[in-house]
Coordinates of C-alpha atoms and ligand atoms in Angstrom, one line a residue:
M1 CA 51.7 102.3 95.3
T2 CA 53.8 101.8 98.4
S3 CA 56.8 103.9 99.4
A4 CA 59.0 101.4 97.7
D5 CA 58.5 103.3 94.4
L6 CA 60.2 106.3 96.0
L7 CA 63.2 104.2 97.0
A8 CA 63.7 102.9 93.4
E9 CA 67.3 103.8 92.7
P10 CA 69.5 101.1 91.1
R11 CA 72.5 102.3 93.1
W12 CA 71.0 101.3 96.4
A13 CA 69.0 98.3 95.0
G14 CA 71.2 95.9 96.9
L15 CA 70.4 97.5 100.3
A16 CA 67.1 96.9 102.0
L17 CA 66.5 100.5 102.8
S18 CA 62.8 99.9 103.4
E19 CA 63.7 97.8 106.4
V20 CA 65.9 100.1 108.6
P21 CA 64.4 102.0 111.4
T22 CA 64.2 105.7 110.5
P23 CA 65.9 108.1 110.6
C24 CA 68.9 106.0 109.7
F25 CA 72.3 106.6 108.2
V26 CA 73.2 103.7 105.9
C27 CA 76.8 103.3 104.8
D28 CA 77.6 101.0 101.9
T29 CA 81.0 99.3 102.2
A30 CA 81.0 98.6 98.5
A31 CA 81.1 102.3 97.9
L32 CA 83.6 102.8 100.6
D33 CA 85.9 100.1 99.1
R34 CA 85.6 101.9 95.7
N35 CA 86.9 105.1 97.4
L36 CA 89.6 103.3 99.2
A37 CA 90.8 101.7 96.0
I38 CA 91.2 105.2 94.4
L39 CA 93.0 106.5 97.5
G40 CA 95.3 103.5 97.7
D41 CA 96.2 104.0 94.1
V42 CA 97.1 107.6 94.7
Q43 CA 99.3 106.7 97.6
A44 CA 101.1 103.9 95.7
R45 CA 101.7 106.1 92.6
S46 CA 102.7 109.4 94.3
G47 CA 104.4 108.2 97.5
C48 CA 102.2 110.3 99.7
E49 CA 100.5 109.0 102.8
I50 CA 96.8 109.7 103.2
L51 CA 95.2 110.3 106.6
L52 CA 91.5 110.1 107.4
A53 CA 90.4 113.5 108.9
L54 CA 88.1 112.3 111.7
K55 CA 86.2 115.6 111.8
G56 CA 84.6 114.5 108.5
F57 CA 84.0 110.8 109.1
A58 CA 84.5 108.8 112.2
L59 CA 82.4 105.6 111.8
W60 CA 84.9 103.7 113.8
R61 CA 83.4 100.3 113.2
L62 CA 84.8 100.7 109.6
F63 CA 88.3 101.8 110.7
P64 CA 89.9 98.3 110.4
R65 CA 88.8 98.2 106.7
I66 CA 90.1 101.8 106.1
A67 CA 93.3 101.1 108.0
K68 CA 94.2 98.3 105.5
V69 CA 94.7 101.1 102.9
L70 CA 95.3 104.5 104.6
A71 CA 98.3 105.4 106.7
G72 CA 96.4 106.8 109.7
V73 CA 94.1 109.5 111.0
T74 CA 94.2 113.2 111.7
A75 CA 92.5 114.5 114.8
S76 CA 91.4 118.0 115.9
G77 CA 91.8 117.3 119.6
I78 CA 92.1 114.7 122.3
H79 CA 88.8 112.9 121.7
E80 CA 89.4 112.3 118.1
A81 CA 93.1 111.5 118.7
R82 CA 92.0 108.9 121.3
L83 CA 89.5 107.4 119.0
G84 CA 92.2 107.1 116.3
A85 CA 94.8 105.6 118.7
Q86 CA 92.3 103.1 120.1
R87 CA 90.4 102.1 117.0
F88 CA 92.5 102.8 113.9
G89 CA 95.9 101.5 114.6
G90 CA 98.0 103.6 112.2
Q91 CA 99.6 107.0 112.5
V92 CA 97.8 109.6 114.7
H93 CA 98.3 113.3 113.7
A94 CA 96.7 116.2 115.4
C95 CA 96.1 119.7 114.2
G96 CA 93.9 122.4 115.9
P97 CA 93.7 126.2 116.3
A98 CA 95.1 126.0 119.9
F99 CA 95.8 123.4 122.6
S100 CA 95.8 123.9 126.3
D101 CA 98.9 122.6 128.2
T102 CA 96.8 119.7 129.5
E103 CA 95.3 118.8 126.2
F104 CA 98.8 119.0 124.6
D105 CA 100.2 116.7 127.3
A106 CA 97.5 114.2 126.6
L107 CA 98.1 114.5 122.8
L108 CA 101.7 113.7 123.4
G109 CA 100.7 110.2 124.6
L110 CA 98.3 109.6 121.7
C111 CA 99.9 111.1 118.6
D112 CA 103.0 110.7 116.5
H113 CA 102.6 114.1 114.8
I114 CA 101.2 117.3 116.2
V115 CA 100.7 120.5 114.2
L116 CA 100.6 123.8 116.0
N117 CA 98.8 126.9 114.7
S118 CA 100.9 129.8 115.9
L119 CA 104.4 130.8 117.0
S120 CA 103.2 131.4 120.5
Q121 CA 101.7 127.9 120.7
L122 CA 105.1 126.6 119.4
S123 CA 107.2 128.4 122.0
R124 CA 104.9 127.4 124.8
L125 CA 104.4 123.8 123.9
Q126 CA 107.6 122.7 122.3
P127 CA 109.4 122.5 125.7
R128 CA 106.6 120.2 126.9
A129 CA 107.2 117.9 123.9
A130 CA 111.0 117.9 124.7
A131 CA 110.4 117.1 128.3
F132 CA 108.0 114.3 127.4
A133 CA 110.7 112.7 125.2
A134 CA 113.4 113.3 127.8
N135 CA 111.3 111.4 130.4
G136 CA 111.1 108.4 128.1
G137 CA 108.0 109.2 126.1
T138 CA 108.0 108.3 122.4
P139 CA 109.1 111.5 120.7
V140 CA 106.4 113.3 118.7
Q141 CA 107.1 115.1 115.5
L142 CA 106.0 118.8 115.6
G143 CA 104.7 120.8 112.7
L144 CA 103.5 124.3 112.1
R145 CA 100.4 125.2 110.2
V146 CA 101.1 127.9 107.7
N147 CA 98.7 130.0 105.7
P148 CA 99.7 130.5 102.1
E149 CA 97.0 133.3 101.8
H150 CA 96.0 131.7 98.6
R151 CA 92.2 131.6 98.2
E152 CA 90.4 128.8 96.4
V153 CA 87.2 128.4 98.4
E154 CA 84.2 130.6 97.4
V155 CA 82.1 130.1 100.6
A156 CA 83.8 132.4 103.2
M157 CA 82.7 130.1 106.1
Y158 CA 84.9 127.3 104.6
D159 CA 87.8 129.4 103.4
P160 CA 90.8 129.1 105.7
C161 CA 92.8 131.7 103.8
G162 CA 90.4 134.7 103.9
P163 CA 91.4 138.0 105.3
G164 CA 92.2 137.9 109.0
S165 CA 92.0 134.1 109.1
R166 CA 93.0 132.7 112.5
L167 CA 94.3 129.5 110.8
G168 CA 98.0 129.2 110.2
I169 CA 101.1 131.5 110.2
T170 CA 101.5 133.8 107.3
A171 CA 104.8 134.2 105.4
S172 CA 105.3 137.7 106.9
E173 CA 105.2 136.3 110.4
M174 CA 107.7 133.6 109.8
T175 CA 111.3 133.8 111.1
P176 CA 114.0 131.3 110.3
D177 CA 114.8 130.8 114.0
A178 CA 111.2 129.8 114.7
L179 CA 111.5 126.5 112.9
Q180 CA 114.3 124.9 115.0
D181 CA 113.2 121.4 115.9
V182 CA 110.1 121.7 113.7
D183 CA 109.8 118.6 111.6
G184 CA 107.0 119.6 109.2
L185 CA 104.8 122.3 107.7
H186 CA 101.1 122.0 107.2
F187 CA 98.7 124.0 105.0
H188 CA 95.0 123.6 104.4
T189 CA 93.5 125.8 101.7
L190 CA 90.9 123.6 99.9
C191 CA 87.3 122.5 100.3
E192 CA 85.7 120.0 97.9
L193 CA 88.2 121.0 95.2
G194 CA 90.2 119.5 92.3
S195 CA 93.9 118.9 91.9
D196 CA 94.1 122.1 89.7
A197 CA 93.4 124.0 92.9
L198 CA 96.2 122.2 94.7
A199 CA 98.5 123.1 91.8
R200 CA 97.8 126.8 92.3
T201 CA 98.1 126.4 96.1
L202 CA 101.5 124.7 95.8
A203 CA 102.8 127.5 93.6
A204 CA 101.7 130.0 96.3
F205 CA 103.1 127.9 99.1
E206 CA 106.5 127.4 97.5
A207 CA 106.7 131.1 96.6
G208 CA 105.8 132.2 100.2
F209 CA 107.6 129.6 102.2
A210 CA 110.6 128.6 100.1
P211 CA 113.2 129.3 102.8
Y212 CA 111.4 127.1 105.3
I213 CA 110.9 123.9 103.3
P214 CA 114.5 122.6 103.4
D215 CA 115.3 120.7 106.6
R216 CA 111.6 119.7 107.0
R217 CA 110.9 116.0 107.1
W218 CA 107.3 116.3 105.8
I219 CA 104.7 118.6 104.4
N220 CA 101.0 118.1 105.1
M221 CA 98.9 119.4 102.3
G222 CA 95.7 119.4 104.4
G223 CA 92.2 118.3 103.3
G224 CA 89.6 119.4 100.9
H225 CA 90.9 117.2 98.0
H226 CA 87.9 115.7 96.4
I227 CA 89.9 112.8 95.2
T228 CA 87.1 110.2 94.9
R229 CA 84.7 112.5 92.9
P230 CA 84.3 111.0 89.4
D231 CA 85.7 114.0 87.6
Y232 CA 88.7 114.5 89.9
D233 CA 92.1 114.4 88.0
T234 CA 94.1 111.9 90.1
D235 CA 96.9 111.8 87.5
L236 CA 97.5 115.5 88.1
L237 CA 97.5 114.9 91.9
V238 CA 99.9 112.1 91.6
S239 CA 102.3 114.1 89.5
L240 CA 102.1 117.2 91.7
V241 CA 102.7 115.3 94.9
G242 CA 105.3 113.0 93.4
R243 CA 107.3 115.9 91.9
F244 CA 107.0 118.0 95.1
S245 CA 108.3 115.1 97.2
E246 CA 111.2 114.6 94.8
R247 CA 112.0 118.3 94.6
H248 CA 112.1 118.9 98.4
Q249 CA 112.9 115.4 99.6
V250 CA 110.0 115.3 102.0
Q251 CA 107.2 112.9 102.9
V252 CA 103.9 114.4 101.7
Y253 CA 100.7 113.8 103.8
L254 CA 97.2 114.5 102.6
E255 CA 94.4 114.5 105.1
P256 CA 91.0 114.5 103.4
G257 CA 87.8 113.6 105.3
E258 CA 85.1 113.9 102.7
A259 CA 87.0 112.0 100.0
I260 CA 87.0 108.9 102.1
A261 CA 83.2 108.8 102.6
L262 CA 82.0 110.7 99.5
N263 CA 78.9 109.0 98.0
T264 CA 79.1 106.1 100.4
G265 CA 75.6 106.2 101.8
V266 CA 72.4 107.8 102.6
L267 CA 70.0 109.0 105.3
V268 CA 66.7 107.2 105.2
T269 CA 63.7 109.1 106.6
T270 CA 59.9 108.8 106.9
V271 CA 57.2 111.3 106.1
L272 CA 55.3 112.1 109.4
D273 CA 52.8 114.5 108.0
V274 CA 51.9 116.4 104.9
I275 CA 50.4 119.9 105.3
K276 CA 49.1 122.4 102.8
R277 CA 50.5 126.0 102.7
D278 CA 51.6 127.8 99.5
I279 CA 52.8 124.4 98.5
D280 CA 52.5 120.9 100.1
I281 CA 55.0 120.6 103.0
A282 CA 56.1 117.2 104.2
I283 CA 57.4 117.0 107.8
L284 CA 60.0 114.3 108.1
D285 CA 61.3 112.3 111.1
T286 CA 64.7 113.9 110.4
S287 CA 66.0 117.5 110.8
A288 CA 68.3 119.7 108.8
T289 CA 69.6 121.4 111.8
A290 CA 70.0 118.4 114.0
H291 CA 71.0 115.7 111.5
M292 CA 72.5 117.3 108.4
P293 CA 73.5 120.8 109.6
D294 CA 75.7 121.5 106.5
V295 CA 72.4 121.8 104.5
L296 CA 71.8 125.0 106.5
E297 CA 75.4 126.0 107.1
M298 CA 76.9 125.6 103.7
P299 CA 74.1 125.9 102.5
Y300 CA 73.3 123.1 100.0
R301 CA 70.5 121.1 98.7
P302 CA 71.0 117.3 99.1
S303 CA 69.7 115.0 96.4
V304 CA 66.7 112.9 97.2
V305 CA 66.3 109.5 95.4
G306 CA 63.5 109.7 92.8
A307 CA 63.0 113.5 93.2
G308 CA 63.8 116.3 90.8
K309 CA 64.0 120.0 91.0
P310 CA 60.8 122.0 91.7
G311 CA 58.5 121.7 88.7
E312 CA 60.5 118.9 87.1
K313 CA 57.9 116.3 88.1
P314 CA 54.1 116.8 88.8
H315 CA 54.2 117.2 92.6
T316 CA 56.5 119.7 94.2
V317 CA 56.8 119.5 98.0
R318 CA 58.8 121.4 100.6
L319 CA 60.6 119.0 102.9
G320 CA 60.8 120.2 106.5
G321 CA 62.5 118.9 109.6
V322 CA 60.9 117.8 112.9
S323 CA 62.5 120.5 115.1
C324 CA 60.8 123.8 116.1
L325 CA 63.3 125.9 114.1
A326 CA 61.4 127.8 111.5
G327 CA 64.2 127.4 109.1
D328 CA 64.5 123.7 109.6
V329 CA 63.7 123.2 105.9
I330 CA 65.7 121.0 103.6
G331 CA 64.4 122.3 100.3
E332 CA 61.8 121.9 97.6
Y333 CA 61.7 118.7 95.6
A334 CA 59.4 117.4 92.8
F335 CA 58.0 113.8 92.9
D336 CA 56.0 111.6 90.5
R337 CA 53.1 111.4 93.0
P338 CA 52.0 113.3 96.1
L339 CA 53.9 112.3 99.3
R340 CA 51.9 110.4 101.9
V341 CA 52.4 109.8 105.6
G342 CA 54.6 106.7 106.0
D343 CA 56.5 107.2 102.7
R344 CA 60.3 106.8 103.0
L345 CA 62.6 109.2 101.4
V346 CA 66.4 108.7 100.9
F347 CA 68.8 111.6 101.1
E348 CA 72.0 110.9 99.1
D349 CA 75.6 111.3 100.1
M350 CA 74.9 111.7 103.8
I351 CA 77.8 109.9 105.4
H352 CA 80.4 112.6 105.8
Y353 CA 80.0 115.7 108.0
T354 CA 76.6 114.4 109.2
M355 CA 76.9 111.8 112.0
V356 CA 80.0 113.6 113.3
K357 CA 77.9 116.8 113.6
T358 CA 74.5 115.6 114.8
T359 CA 72.8 117.2 117.8
T360 CA 69.8 116.3 120.0
F361 CA 68.4 119.9 119.7
N362 CA 64.7 119.7 120.7
G363 CA 65.4 116.3 122.1
V364 CA 65.2 115.0 118.6
C365 CA 66.5 111.4 118.5
L366 CA 69.8 110.8 116.7
P367 CA 69.6 108.8 113.5
S368 CA 70.4 105.1 113.8
I369 CA 73.5 103.9 112.0
A370 CA 73.5 100.9 109.6
I371 CA 76.3 99.3 107.6
G372 CA 75.6 97.3 104.6
D373 CA 77.2 95.9 101.4
S374 CA 75.2 96.4 98.2
R375 CA 77.3 93.6 96.6
D376 CA 75.7 90.9 98.7
G377 CA 72.7 92.7 100.2
S378 CA 73.9 92.3 103.8
L379 CA 72.7 95.1 106.2
E380 CA 73.1 95.5 109.9
V381 CA 71.8 98.3 112.1
V382 CA 74.9 98.8 114.3
R383 CA 73.7 101.6 116.5
T384 CA 70.4 103.0 117.7
F385 CA 70.0 105.9 120.0
G386 CA 67.4 106.8 122.7
F387 CA 66.6 109.0 125.6
E388 CA 69.8 108.0 127.5
D389 CA 71.9 109.6 124.7
Y390 CA 70.0 112.9 125.1
E391 CA 70.0 112.7 128.9
S392 CA 73.7 111.8 129.2
R393 CA 74.7 115.0 127.5
L394 CA 73.0 117.2 130.1
S395 CA 73.0 117.3 133.8
Ligands
PLP1 C1 93.0 121.2 108.8 C2 92.1 120.4 108.1 N1 92.5 119.2 107.6 C3 91.6 118.4 106.9 C4 90.3 118.7 106.8 C5 89.4 117.8 106.1 O1 88.8 118.4 104.9 P1 87.8 117.6 104.0 O2 86.9 116.7 104.7 O3 87.1 118.7 103.2 O4 88.7 116.8 103.0 C6 89.8 119.9 107.3 C7 88.4 120.3 107.1 O5 88.0 121.3 107.5 C8 90.7 120.8 108.0 O6 90.3 122.0 108.5

């Protein structure tokens, strides 16, 4: 038996995963197109505009494909904004907890919409936006992030509406005067959630911020909408957004990251060693902490092609990363046969919040990036990394 038996998953049959250098992220454009079709349909039926949140997915080689469907990008700061302006070609929004004067001035030249997180940021930076426009710069629409204090997210780390959150202005802080020359409001309350959670958020937002919605040109309903998940109720989303736009006469923006790249690809890794402790431990040429940090942060257990839960198949193995961190452990998985050095394993759904978050901790090499199309079997390794990438981040 070769490691090909471990890669046997019909979904990826069209991609030559046994041929890429490992570790390697492999993105399947067939899956991306499926997601884009769903998102395009939501835009067409609801009238909303969907922005790609670059924090979640920024494989810029695919931006031209995504830009055929989505309206633009949303950035957290100048580097993402610049990437969006240079490589995407649609609208560029920015939203972050705080911008320095210098960063804001740079954003003015890159963005068409900027969302500020506090009234103090607004009073400090709004005059800079006005001066930029008065000096001939293209006027930028300003928005304010509000916090509806409505909680939907169970994991505190990912809940922007928990007690004492630094993200967004609460209804009790708002004053009617504050919103002069503010074009839009922004809220972000969700993480990997359905449209039912948006329905509840909208009720809280409208209850808390009703006086401030009139006179706004747009409302940005943030990210965390898991629109491309098979059980997501897109009809409810379309009706919520369509009716909201109608009711308030505003443009609605959604800015998911994860929904664009959900289930669009994998991380391919090789077993470097198998050691025996309480159970067999396979050391992989990847790392949870360096290559898929959400596995430890969230935490969650990624699916591995051909593997089940511990005990479900005859051979249960703990999969460990290649860094020195004791906790660099991905989890325990059961296989049909014992793992061997040289076997390839495939972690599912590894395209969002992975390559945007990788580090070179321990000098671990960054995974290569490949783009393929499972419809015609094409596959190209578009980026490899080496010592220079590690060295260039230090001095
Ligand atoms: C303000 C804001 N917008 C959009 C997003 C994207 O969210 P997701 O990738 O979960 O859709 C996030 C994620 O943290 C966010 O904080």
